[in-house]
């Protein structure tokens, strides 16, 4: 009963000094916003990574389980047969190879085209990539095309269009005929146009490409090629040190993918660490600000509180009153931070997108305030506030003794 | 009975030590009216703190009804104050956000009484001090004399065995002060009344008269 009464009294005091306390809970709201956003983004990225792993096991944008092992440089003896053996030994789900072989573009839609000898080709187990030979700068750049050998579908670049006199609409559906060094023919149908593939060697090192289909206006392909010759994909957790050792035993150097889920999560953890540090620093500052307000309130009401003590209020109840006041400040701040964060979540998503963190864009767009994180942050704000209240109580108790020495208080 | 044995109190203010009480020994029998006089800074209020258990002495013992109050836990001490001691102060010490009735109810709240019981006693006490019509008024809406009456009603609400009053008429004009003193005396016939005052004439009306100087009893009549 007394505690309920003290809570009412605390609320009355807060109402009486509301302007003083607005700053306190606002500072806690600010702490909450920062922490909620940082942790929600980190959680969002981590969830996104996990989601990728579950729904798209072959994704090499972000996937820890599909670790890639790559040869450092092209080796002529790295045949498909050998890769099959290595893949079997390693227990990889599948592998892809970039061969150093040559094709020439012979015809487009049945019509003979020029400059075909300038095109060198690399193909993989499942896809096909054509581009200019940029090693020799004297060769006229004609753009690139990429195709799937199995699907017989090709994607071409905008440069390719202009080099062969096509526009976006007219190239779609066109038949491309290519020949390899042995005279074997490969036929492809152009299904999409790619931007930002220029030049081809840059393409080989690039991370993400955006395919554009002028007919539908949708992105068709989000593709990345890493500078690897053979890529092994694993669909389950593996002891990577053992695999690396095994690859080394085959006489090939290895490297891991430049961007994978592990690195994304590492980055998310760094965000969390920075956010935690900032949050803790801000929480301490907020706590000090709150302590300042509370100590003023305690001192302003010291005479009455001493009277209350004389009437039988225990020190524990007195401390409860002070801690209740500060806890309410923390709770209001935490709740306000949560509401502000919810209100601003779309804007925050856009803001993150504007950071141009391409790989994380899809997660940023999905950013939303995490309820569990918000509850945790609110709890943290309340705990920090209560601690501030307890410290304020101790400081004020010491001060009141000194004041008593001057006979100003009972 | 209140008994003080060689009570000393020293405050450490950081820069220096203040010896507020220097070995006070005193016995106050039950139902006695005792006045404590002395100049500002002489140690009157500190002595009052010792008697009420509001503060603990640096040395010596304070007994109330044979119990050494220094040995009591904070909870037991609070209970004892709530059950036995009423307080009236010069500056009234009323909570401004509460009505007169709610202020008087405060010490009863600690006794875990029901709301109805508290209200009944508080109204009765306010009636006794002549504030039956001012129950719902907040301190800001009352005159100085009325505020002091509220504070007296609050002190009497617990039917104290000891009533401690520190300059209860200090903030009031003479006529109001006299009426307040009459009111207090009227309701403290069956309890020990400890009065701290500068007013020597008022002090002379007490059964026991003590003068404090430099933390020591300089005169005890």
Coordinates of C-alpha atoms in Angstrom, one line a residue:
Chain A
X1 CA 0.0 0.0 0.0
X2 CA 2.7 2.4 1.0
X3 CA 4.6 1.6 -2.2
X4 CA 1.5 2.4 -4.3
X5 CA 1.2 5.6 -2.5
X6 CA 4.8 6.5 -3.0
X7 CA 4.4 5.7 -6.7
X8 CA 1.5 8.2 -6.9
X9 CA 3.6 10.7 -5.0
X10 CA 6.5 10.2 -7.4
X11 CA 4.2 10.8 -10.4
X12 CA 2.9 14.0 -8.8
X13 CA 6.5 15.2 -8.3
X14 CA 7.3 14.4 -11.9
X15 CA 4.2 16.2 -13.1
X16 CA 5.2 19.2 -11.0
X17 CA 8.7 19.2 -12.5
X18 CA 7.8 17.9 -15.9
X19 CA 10.0 20.3 -17.9
X20 CA 13.0 19.2 -15.9
X21 CA 12.3 15.6 -16.7
X22 CA 11.5 16.0 -20.3
X23 CA 15.2 16.4 -21.0
X24 CA 15.9 13.2 -19.1
X25 CA 13.5 11.0 -20.9
X26 CA 14.4 12.6 -24.2
X27 CA 18.0 11.7 -23.7
X28 CA 17.0 8.1 -22.9
X29 CA 14.7 8.1 -26.0
X30 CA 17.7 9.1 -28.1
X31 CA 19.8 6.3 -26.5
X32 CA 16.9 3.9 -27.4
X33 CA 16.7 5.1 -31.0
X34 CA 20.4 4.6 -31.6
X35 CA 20.5 1.2 -29.9
X36 CA 17.2 -0.1 -31.4
X37 CA 18.4 0.9 -34.9
X38 CA 21.9 -0.4 -34.6
X39 CA 20.8 -3.7 -33.1
X40 CA 17.8 -4.0 -35.5
X41 CA 20.0 -3.5 -38.5
X42 CA 22.5 -6.0 -37.2
X43 CA 19.7 -8.5 -36.5
X44 CA 18.2 -7.8 -39.9
X45 CA 21.5 -8.5 -41.6
X46 CA 22.1 -11.6 -39.6
X47 CA 18.5 -12.8 -40.3
X48 CA 18.9 -12.0 -44.0
X49 CA 22.1 -14.0 -44.1
X50 CA 20.4 -17.0 -42.4
X51 CA 17.5 -16.6 -44.7
X52 CA 19.8 -16.7 -47.7
X53 CA 21.4 -19.8 -46.4
X54 CA 18.1 -21.5 -46.0
X55 CA 16.3 -20.4 -49.1
X56 CA 19.2 -20.1 -51.6
X57 CA 21.9 -22.5 -50.8
X58 CA 23.7 -21.7 -54.0
X59 CA 23.8 -18.0 -53.4
X60 CA 27.4 -16.8 -53.4
X61 CA 26.5 -13.3 -52.3
X62 CA 26.1 -14.3 -48.8
X63 CA 26.4 -17.8 -47.7
X64 CA 28.7 -19.3 -45.1
X65 CA 28.1 -22.9 -45.9
X66 CA 28.8 -22.6 -49.6
X67 CA 32.4 -21.7 -49.0
X68 CA 34.4 -21.1 -52.2
X69 CA 37.9 -22.3 -52.7
X70 CA 39.7 -20.9 -55.7
X71 CA 42.9 -21.4 -57.5
X72 CA 45.1 -18.4 -57.5
X73 CA 45.8 -18.3 -61.2
X74 CA 44.8 -20.2 -64.3
X75 CA 46.4 -23.6 -64.6
X76 CA 46.1 -25.5 -67.8
X77 CA 45.9 -28.9 -66.1
X78 CA 42.8 -28.0 -64.1
X79 CA 40.5 -30.0 -66.3
X80 CA 36.9 -30.7 -65.7
X81 CA 37.7 -34.3 -65.0
X82 CA 40.3 -33.3 -62.3
X83 CA 37.8 -30.9 -60.8
X84 CA 35.3 -33.7 -60.6
X85 CA 37.7 -35.8 -58.7
X86 CA 38.6 -33.0 -56.3
X87 CA 35.0 -32.2 -55.8
X88 CA 34.2 -35.8 -55.0
X89 CA 37.1 -35.9 -52.5
X90 CA 36.0 -32.7 -50.8
X91 CA 32.3 -33.6 -50.8
X92 CA 31.3 -30.4 -52.6
X93 CA 27.8 -30.1 -53.8
X94 CA 28.8 -28.7 -57.1
X95 CA 31.7 -26.9 -58.7
X96 CA 32.1 -24.3 -61.5
X97 CA 35.0 -23.8 -63.8
X98 CA 36.2 -20.9 -65.9
X99 CA 38.1 -22.3 -68.8
X100 CA 40.6 -20.4 -70.8
X101 CA 39.1 -21.4 -74.2
X102 CA 38.1 -19.4 -77.2
X103 CA 35.0 -18.9 -79.2
X104 CA 34.1 -16.5 -81.9
X105 CA 30.8 -14.9 -82.6
X106 CA 29.8 -15.9 -86.1
X107 CA 26.2 -14.8 -86.6
X108 CA 23.5 -12.7 -85.0
X109 CA 20.0 -13.8 -86.0
X110 CA 21.4 -15.7 -89.0
X111 CA 23.4 -12.7 -90.3
X112 CA 27.2 -12.8 -90.4
X113 CA 28.8 -10.2 -88.2
X114 CA 32.3 -8.7 -88.3
X115 CA 35.1 -8.6 -85.7
X116 CA 34.3 -12.0 -84.4
X117 CA 37.9 -13.0 -84.0
X118 CA 38.3 -10.2 -81.4
X119 CA 36.1 -12.0 -78.9
X120 CA 37.6 -14.4 -76.5
X121 CA 35.4 -16.7 -74.5
X122 CA 35.3 -18.3 -71.1
X123 CA 32.7 -20.8 -70.2
X124 CA 31.8 -22.6 -67.1
X125 CA 29.9 -25.8 -66.4
X126 CA 26.6 -24.0 -66.5
X127 CA 27.2 -20.6 -68.1
X128 CA 28.9 -18.9 -71.0
X129 CA 30.6 -15.6 -71.0
X130 CA 31.8 -13.7 -74.1
X131 CA 33.8 -10.5 -74.2
X132 CA 36.4 -8.5 -76.0
X133 CA 40.0 -9.4 -75.7
X134 CA 41.1 -6.5 -73.7
X135 CA 44.6 -7.8 -73.2
X136 CA 45.4 -6.2 -76.5
X137 CA 44.4 -2.5 -76.4
X138 CA 44.5 -2.4 -80.2
X139 CA 41.4 -4.5 -80.4
X140 CA 38.2 -2.6 -80.8
X141 CA 36.0 -3.1 -77.8
X142 CA 32.7 -4.6 -78.8
X143 CA 30.9 -5.2 -75.5
X144 CA 30.1 -8.4 -73.7
X145 CA 27.6 -11.1 -73.7
X146 CA 27.0 -13.9 -71.3
X147 CA 25.0 -17.0 -71.8
X148 CA 24.0 -20.2 -70.1
X149 CA 25.3 -23.2 -72.1
X150 CA 22.6 -25.5 -70.8
X151 CA 19.8 -23.1 -71.2
X152 CA 21.1 -21.6 -74.4
X153 CA 20.1 -18.2 -73.1
X154 CA 22.3 -15.2 -73.4
X155 CA 22.5 -11.8 -71.8
X156 CA 24.3 -9.0 -73.6
X157 CA 25.7 -5.6 -72.5
X158 CA 24.6 -2.2 -73.7
X159 CA 28.0 -1.8 -75.3
X160 CA 27.3 -4.9 -77.3
X161 CA 24.1 -3.5 -78.5
X162 CA 25.7 -0.3 -79.8
X163 CA 28.6 -2.2 -81.3
X164 CA 26.3 -4.3 -83.4
X165 CA 23.7 -1.7 -84.1
X166 CA 20.9 -3.0 -81.9
X167 CA 18.7 -1.3 -79.3
X168 CA 17.3 -2.8 -76.1
X169 CA 14.1 -4.0 -77.7
X170 CA 15.4 -5.3 -81.0
X171 CA 18.2 -7.4 -79.5
X172 CA 15.8 -9.5 -77.3
X173 CA 15.1 -12.9 -78.9
X174 CA 17.9 -12.7 -81.4
X175 CA 19.9 -15.9 -82.1
X176 CA 23.6 -15.7 -81.5
X177 CA 25.8 -18.3 -83.1
X178 CA 29.3 -19.0 -81.8
X179 CA 32.0 -21.5 -82.7
X180 CA 34.9 -22.9 -80.7
X181 CA 38.4 -23.7 -81.8
X182 CA 37.3 -27.1 -83.0
X183 CA 34.5 -25.7 -85.1
X184 CA 31.7 -26.8 -82.8
X185 CA 28.7 -24.4 -82.9
X186 CA 26.8 -23.0 -79.9
X187 CA 23.5 -21.2 -80.3
X188 CA 22.1 -18.7 -77.8
X189 CA 19.0 -16.6 -77.6
X190 CA 19.3 -13.1 -76.1
X191 CA 17.0 -12.8 -73.1
X192 CA 18.2 -9.7 -71.3
X193 CA 20.5 -6.7 -71.4
X194 CA 23.1 -6.1 -68.7
X195 CA 24.5 -2.8 -67.5
X196 CA 27.9 -2.1 -65.9
X197 CA 29.9 -4.9 -67.5
X198 CA 32.8 -3.0 -68.8
X199 CA 35.4 -4.2 -69.6
X200 CA 35.3 -7.9 -69.4
X201 CA 38.3 -8.4 -67.0
X202 CA 36.5 -6.0 -64.7
X203 CA 33.5 -8.1 -65.1
X204 CA 35.4 -11.1 -63.9
X205 CA 36.3 -9.3 -60.8
X206 CA 33.0 -7.6 -60.3
X207 CA 30.6 -8.5 -57.5
X208 CA 27.1 -7.6 -58.7
X209 CA 25.5 -6.9 -62.0
X210 CA 22.0 -5.7 -62.7
X211 CA 20.3 -7.3 -65.7
X212 CA 17.5 -5.4 -67.3
X213 CA 14.8 -6.6 -69.5
X214 CA 13.3 -3.7 -71.3
X215 CA 10.2 -5.7 -72.0
X216 CA 9.3 -6.3 -68.5
X217 CA 11.2 -3.6 -66.8
X218 CA 12.3 -6.0 -64.1
X219 CA 15.7 -7.0 -62.9
X220 CA 16.3 -10.5 -64.2
X221 CA 19.7 -11.3 -62.8
X222 CA 21.7 -10.4 -59.8
X223 CA 25.0 -12.0 -60.6
X224 CA 28.5 -11.9 -59.2
X225 CA 31.6 -13.4 -60.5
X226 CA 34.6 -13.8 -58.3
X227 CA 38.2 -14.1 -59.7
X228 CA 38.2 -17.8 -59.3
X229 CA 38.9 -20.6 -61.7
X230 CA 37.1 -23.4 -59.8
X231 CA 34.5 -22.7 -57.3
X232 CA 33.3 -25.4 -55.0
X233 CA 30.0 -25.1 -53.3
X234 CA 29.1 -26.9 -50.1
X235 CA 25.6 -27.1 -48.9
X236 CA 26.3 -27.9 -45.3
X237 CA 28.7 -26.9 -42.5
X238 CA 32.2 -28.2 -43.1
X239 CA 35.5 -28.1 -41.4
X240 CA 37.0 -25.5 -43.7
X241 CA 40.5 -25.9 -42.4
X242 CA 40.5 -29.5 -43.3
X243 CA 39.2 -28.7 -46.8
X244 CA 41.8 -26.0 -47.3
X245 CA 44.5 -28.4 -46.3
X246 CA 43.1 -31.0 -48.7
X247 CA 43.0 -28.5 -51.6
X248 CA 46.6 -27.5 -50.8
X249 CA 47.5 -31.2 -51.0
X250 CA 46.3 -31.2 -54.6
X251 CA 48.9 -28.6 -55.3
X252 CA 46.6 -25.7 -55.8
X253 CA 46.5 -22.5 -53.8
X254 CA 43.2 -21.4 -52.5
X255 CA 41.3 -18.3 -51.5
X256 CA 37.9 -17.8 -49.9
X257 CA 35.2 -15.7 -51.5
X258 CA 35.7 -12.0 -51.2
X259 CA 32.2 -11.5 -49.8
X260 CA 30.3 -14.2 -48.0
X261 CA 27.9 -14.5 -45.1
X262 CA 30.7 -14.8 -42.6
X263 CA 32.1 -11.5 -43.6
X264 CA 28.6 -9.9 -43.7
X265 CA 28.0 -11.2 -40.2
X266 CA 31.4 -9.9 -39.1
X267 CA 30.4 -6.5 -40.4
X268 CA 27.1 -6.7 -38.6
X269 CA 29.0 -7.6 -35.4
X270 CA 31.2 -4.6 -35.9
X271 CA 28.1 -2.4 -36.3
X272 CA 26.8 -3.9 -33.1
X273 CA 30.0 -3.3 -31.2
X274 CA 30.2 0.3 -32.4
X275 CA 26.5 0.7 -31.5
X276 CA 27.0 -0.8 -28.1
X277 CA 29.9 1.4 -27.3
X278 CA 28.0 4.5 -28.5
X279 CA 24.9 3.3 -26.6
X280 CA 26.7 2.7 -23.4
X281 CA 28.5 6.1 -23.6
X282 CA 25.2 7.8 -24.3
X283 CA 23.4 5.9 -21.6
X284 CA 26.0 7.0 -19.1
X285 CA 25.6 10.6 -20.1
X286 CA 21.8 10.2 -19.9
X287 CA 22.1 8.7 -16.5
X288 CA 24.2 11.6 -15.3
X289 CA 21.7 14.0 -16.7
X290 CA 18.9 12.1 -15.0
X291 CA 20.9 12.0 -11.7
X292 CA 21.3 15.7 -11.9
X293 CA 17.5 16.2 -12.2
X294 CA 16.7 13.7 -9.5
X295 CA 19.2 15.1 -7.1
X296 CA 17.6 18.5 -7.5
X297 CA 14.2 17.0 -6.9
X298 CA 15.5 15.2 -3.8
X299 CA 17.1 18.3 -2.4
X300 CA 14.0 20.4 -3.2
X301 CA 11.9 17.9 -1.3
X302 CA 14.5 17.0 1.3
X303 CA 12.7 18.8 4.1
X304 CA 9.4 17.0 3.3
X305 CA 11.1 13.7 2.8
X306 CA 12.9 14.0 6.1
X307 CA 9.6 14.8 7.7
X308 CA 8.2 11.7 5.9
X309 CA 11.0 9.7 7.4
X310 CA 10.3 11.0 10.8
X311 CA 6.7 9.9 10.3
X312 CA 7.9 6.4 9.8
X313 CA 9.0 6.0 6.2
X314 CA 11.8 3.5 6.0
X315 CA 15.0 4.2 4.1
X316 CA 14.1 1.3 1.8
X317 CA 10.8 2.9 0.9
X318 CA 12.5 6.3 0.5
X319 CA 15.0 4.7 -1.9
X320 CA 12.1 3.0 -3.7
X321 CA 10.4 6.3 -4.3
X322 CA 13.6 7.8 -5.9
X323 CA 14.3 4.7 -8.0
X324 CA 10.7 4.6 -9.1
X325 CA 10.9 8.2 -10.4
X326 CA 14.1 7.4 -12.3
X327 CA 12.7 4.1 -13.6
X328 CA 9.7 5.9 -15.0
X329 CA 12.0 8.3 -16.8
X330 CA 13.9 5.4 -18.3
X331 CA 10.7 3.6 -19.3
X332 CA 9.2 6.7 -20.9
X333 CA 12.5 7.3 -22.7
X334 CA 12.6 3.6 -23.9
X335 CA 9.0 3.7 -25.0
X336 CA 9.5 7.0 -26.8
X337 CA 12.6 5.7 -28.5
X338 CA 10.7 2.6 -29.6
X339 CA 7.8 4.7 -31.0
X340 CA 10.2 7.1 -32.8
X341 CA 12.1 4.2 -34.2
X342 CA 8.9 2.6 -35.5
X343 CA 7.8 5.9 -37.0
X344 CA 11.2 6.4 -38.7
X345 CA 11.9 2.8 -39.8
X346 CA 11.1 3.4 -43.4
X347 CA 13.2 6.5 -43.5
X348 CA 16.0 4.6 -41.8
X349 CA 15.8 1.9 -44.4
X350 CA 16.1 4.5 -47.1
X351 CA 19.0 6.1 -45.3
X352 CA 20.8 2.8 -45.1
X353 CA 20.2 2.2 -48.7
X354 CA 21.7 5.6 -49.5
X355 CA 24.9 4.4 -47.9
X356 CA 25.3 2.4 -51.1
X357 CA 26.2 -0.8 -49.3
X358 CA 25.1 -2.7 -52.3
X359 CA 25.5 -6.1 -50.8
X360 CA 23.4 -5.2 -47.8
X361 CA 20.8 -3.2 -49.7
X362 CA 18.2 -5.9 -49.7
X363 CA 18.5 -6.2 -45.9
X364 CA 18.4 -2.5 -45.4
X365 CA 15.2 -2.2 -47.4
X366 CA 13.7 -4.8 -45.2
X367 CA 14.9 -3.0 -42.0
X368 CA 12.2 -3.0 -39.3
X369 CA 12.3 -2.3 -35.6
X370 CA 12.9 -5.5 -33.8
X371 CA 10.5 -6.0 -30.9
X372 CA 12.8 -8.2 -28.9
X373 CA 15.6 -5.7 -29.3
X374 CA 13.3 -2.8 -28.3
X375 CA 12.2 -4.6 -25.2
X376 CA 15.8 -5.3 -24.3
X377 CA 16.8 -1.7 -24.9
X378 CA 13.8 -0.5 -22.8
X379 CA 14.9 -2.8 -20.0
X380 CA 18.4 -1.5 -20.2
X381 CA 17.1 2.1 -20.0
X382 CA 15.1 1.3 -16.9
X383 CA 18.0 -0.5 -15.3
X384 CA 20.4 2.4 -16.0
X385 CA 17.8 4.8 -14.7
X386 CA 17.2 2.8 -11.5
X387 CA 21.0 2.7 -11.0
X388 CA 21.1 6.5 -11.5
X389 CA 18.3 6.8 -8.9
X390 CA 20.1 4.6 -6.4
X391 CA 23.3 6.7 -6.8
X392 CA 21.3 9.9 -6.5
X393 CA 19.8 8.6 -3.3
X394 CA 23.2 7.8 -1.8
X395 CA 24.6 11.2 -2.9
X396 CA 21.6 13.0 -1.5
X397 CA 21.8 11.1 1.8
X398 CA 25.4 12.3 2.3
X399 CA 24.5 15.8 1.4
X400 CA 21.6 15.9 3.8
X401 CA 23.9 15.0 6.7
X402 CA 26.1 17.9 5.9
X403 CA 23.0 20.2 5.7
X404 CA 21.9 18.8 9.0
X405 CA 25.2 19.8 10.5
X406 CA 24.3 23.4 9.7
X407 CA 21.0 22.9 11.5
X408 CA 19.1 23.7 8.4
X409 CA 17.2 20.4 8.5
X410 CA 15.9 18.3 11.2
Chain B
X1 CA 10.8 7.9 29.7
X2 CA 13.5 9.4 27.5
X3 CA 17.0 8.9 28.7
X4 CA 20.2 10.3 27.1
X5 CA 23.6 9.1 28.5
X6 CA 26.7 11.1 27.6
X7 CA 25.5 11.7 24.0
X8 CA 28.0 13.3 21.6
X9 CA 27.5 14.2 18.0
X10 CA 30.2 15.2 15.6
X11 CA 29.6 16.1 11.9
X12 CA 32.4 15.8 9.5
X13 CA 31.8 18.4 6.9
X14 CA 34.8 17.5 4.9
X15 CA 37.0 20.5 5.8
X16 CA 36.5 20.3 9.5
X17 CA 34.6 18.6 12.3
X18 CA 31.7 20.2 14.0
X19 CA 31.0 19.0 17.5
X20 CA 27.3 19.7 17.7
X21 CA 26.8 17.8 21.0
X22 CA 29.4 17.3 23.7
X23 CA 28.3 14.8 26.2
X24 CA 24.7 15.4 26.9
X25 CA 23.0 13.4 29.7
X26 CA 19.4 13.9 30.4
X27 CA 16.3 12.1 31.7
X28 CA 12.8 13.2 30.7
X29 CA 10.0 11.5 32.6
X30 CA 6.8 10.5 30.9
X31 CA 4.1 13.2 30.3
X32 CA 6.6 16.0 31.0
X33 CA 6.6 19.3 29.1
X34 CA 10.2 20.1 28.5
X35 CA 11.6 23.2 26.8
X36 CA 15.0 23.4 25.1
X37 CA 16.4 26.9 24.6
X38 CA 19.6 28.1 23.0
X39 CA 21.0 30.3 20.4
X40 CA 21.2 29.3 16.7
X41 CA 23.9 26.7 16.3
X42 CA 24.0 25.8 19.9
X43 CA 22.9 22.2 19.2
X44 CA 19.2 22.3 20.0
X45 CA 18.0 20.7 16.8
X46 CA 20.8 18.1 16.9
X47 CA 19.6 17.2 20.4
X48 CA 16.1 16.9 19.0
X49 CA 17.4 14.6 16.2
X50 CA 18.9 12.4 18.9
X51 CA 15.7 12.3 21.0
X52 CA 13.6 11.5 17.9
X53 CA 16.0 9.0 16.5
X54 CA 16.3 11.0 13.3
X55 CA 20.0 10.8 13.6
X56 CA 22.4 8.6 15.5
X57 CA 24.8 9.9 18.1
X58 CA 28.5 9.6 17.5
X59 CA 28.9 8.5 21.2
X60 CA 26.6 7.7 24.1
X61 CA 23.2 6.2 24.2
X62 CA 19.6 7.3 23.8
X63 CA 16.9 5.2 25.5
X64 CA 13.1 5.6 24.8
X65 CA 11.1 3.5 27.2
X66 CA 14.2 1.5 28.0
X67 CA 15.0 0.7 24.4
X68 CA 18.4 1.8 23.1
X69 CA 17.3 3.4 19.8
X70 CA 20.8 3.3 18.4
X71 CA 20.6 -0.5 18.3
X72 CA 17.4 -0.5 16.3
X73 CA 17.4 -1.3 12.6
X74 CA 16.1 1.4 10.2
X75 CA 12.8 -0.5 9.9
X76 CA 12.3 -0.9 13.7
X77 CA 13.3 2.7 14.2
X78 CA 10.8 3.9 11.6
X79 CA 8.1 1.8 13.3
X80 CA 8.9 3.3 16.6
X81 CA 8.8 6.8 15.3
X82 CA 5.5 6.1 13.6
X83 CA 4.0 4.6 16.7
X84 CA 5.3 6.9 19.4
X85 CA 6.6 10.2 18.2
X86 CA 4.8 13.2 16.6
X87 CA 6.6 16.1 15.0
X88 CA 5.7 19.8 14.5
X89 CA 8.1 22.2 12.8
X90 CA 8.5 25.8 12.3
X91 CA 8.2 25.5 8.5
X92 CA 5.2 23.1 8.7
X93 CA 6.8 20.7 6.2
X94 CA 3.5 19.9 4.4
X95 CA 3.5 18.3 0.9
X96 CA 2.2 21.0 -1.4
X97 CA 0.6 18.6 -3.8
X98 CA -1.6 17.0 -1.1
X99 CA -4.7 18.4 0.5
X100 CA -4.8 19.1 4.3
X101 CA -6.7 15.8 4.8
X102 CA -4.1 13.8 2.7
X103 CA -1.2 15.4 4.6
X104 CA -2.7 14.3 7.9
X105 CA -3.3 10.8 6.6
X106 CA 0.4 10.4 5.8
X107 CA 1.6 8.9 9.1
X108 CA -1.4 6.7 9.2
X109 CA -0.5 5.4 5.8
X110 CA 2.6 3.8 7.3
X111 CA 0.4 1.9 9.7
X112 CA -1.3 0.1 6.8
X113 CA -4.7 1.4 7.8
X114 CA -7.6 1.2 5.4
X115 CA -8.5 4.4 3.5
X116 CA -11.7 4.7 5.5
X117 CA -9.9 4.5 8.8
X118 CA -7.3 7.0 7.8
X119 CA -9.9 9.4 6.6
X120 CA -12.0 9.1 9.7
X121 CA -9.0 9.8 12.1
X122 CA -7.7 12.6 9.9
X123 CA -11.0 14.4 9.7
X124 CA -11.4 14.0 13.5
X125 CA -8.0 15.6 14.0
X126 CA -8.5 18.4 11.6
X127 CA -11.8 19.0 13.3
X128 CA -10.0 19.2 16.7
X129 CA -7.6 21.9 15.3
X130 CA -10.5 23.9 13.8
X131 CA -10.0 23.0 10.2
X132 CA -13.2 21.0 9.5
X133 CA -14.1 23.3 6.6
X134 CA -10.6 23.2 5.1
X135 CA -10.1 19.4 4.5
X136 CA -9.8 19.6 0.7
X137 CA -7.5 22.7 0.7
X138 CA -3.9 22.3 -0.3
X139 CA -1.2 24.0 1.8
X140 CA -0.9 26.8 -0.8
X141 CA -4.4 27.8 -0.1
X142 CA -4.0 28.0 3.7
X143 CA -2.7 30.7 6.0
X144 CA 0.5 30.2 8.1
X145 CA -1.6 29.5 11.2
X146 CA -3.8 27.0 9.3
X147 CA -0.8 25.2 7.9
X148 CA 0.6 24.8 11.4
X149 CA -2.7 23.5 12.6
X150 CA -2.6 20.9 9.8
X151 CA 0.9 19.9 10.9
X152 CA -0.3 19.6 14.5
X153 CA -3.3 17.5 13.4
X154 CA -0.8 15.3 11.5
X155 CA 1.4 14.9 14.6
X156 CA -1.6 14.1 16.8
X157 CA -3.2 11.7 14.4
X158 CA -1.0 8.9 15.6
X159 CA -1.8 9.6 19.3
X160 CA 1.9 10.1 20.0
X161 CA 3.6 9.3 23.3
X162 CA 6.1 12.0 22.6
X163 CA 5.4 15.2 20.7
X164 CA 8.5 17.1 19.5
X165 CA 8.0 20.7 18.4
X166 CA 10.8 22.7 16.9
X167 CA 10.0 26.4 17.0
X168 CA 6.3 25.8 16.2
X169 CA 5.4 29.4 16.4
X170 CA 8.5 30.8 14.8
X171 CA 6.8 31.6 11.5
X172 CA 3.6 33.0 13.0
X173 CA 2.5 36.3 14.4
X174 CA 2.1 36.5 18.2
X175 CA -1.6 36.1 18.4
X176 CA -1.6 33.1 16.0
X177 CA 1.5 31.7 17.8
X178 CA -0.3 31.9 21.2
X179 CA -3.4 30.1 19.8
X180 CA -1.2 27.4 18.3
X181 CA 0.6 26.9 21.6
X182 CA -2.7 26.7 23.4
X183 CA -3.8 24.1 20.9
X184 CA -0.7 22.0 21.4
X185 CA -0.8 22.2 25.2
X186 CA -4.4 21.2 25.1
X187 CA -3.6 18.0 23.2
X188 CA -0.4 17.1 24.9
X189 CA -1.5 16.7 28.5
X190 CA -1.1 12.9 28.3
X191 CA 2.2 12.8 26.5
X192 CA 5.8 14.0 26.7
X193 CA 6.1 17.4 25.0
X194 CA 9.5 18.4 23.9
X195 CA 9.6 22.1 22.7
X196 CA 12.6 23.8 21.2
X197 CA 12.2 27.6 21.3
X198 CA 14.0 30.9 21.3
X199 CA 11.1 32.4 23.3
X200 CA 12.3 32.4 26.9
X201 CA 8.8 33.4 28.2
X202 CA 7.3 30.4 26.5
X203 CA 10.1 28.2 27.7
X204 CA 9.4 29.2 31.3
X205 CA 5.9 27.6 31.1
X206 CA 7.5 24.1 30.8
X207 CA 7.9 21.6 33.6
X208 CA 11.6 21.1 32.7
X209 CA 13.7 23.8 31.2
X210 CA 17.0 23.2 29.5
X211 CA 19.4 25.7 28.0
X212 CA 22.0 24.5 25.4
X213 CA 25.2 26.3 24.7
X214 CA 28.0 25.1 22.5
X215 CA 26.6 21.6 22.5
X216 CA 26.3 21.3 26.2
X217 CA 23.6 21.8 28.7
X218 CA 24.4 25.0 30.4
X219 CA 21.3 25.1 32.6
X220 CA 18.8 22.5 33.7
X221 CA 15.8 23.6 35.8

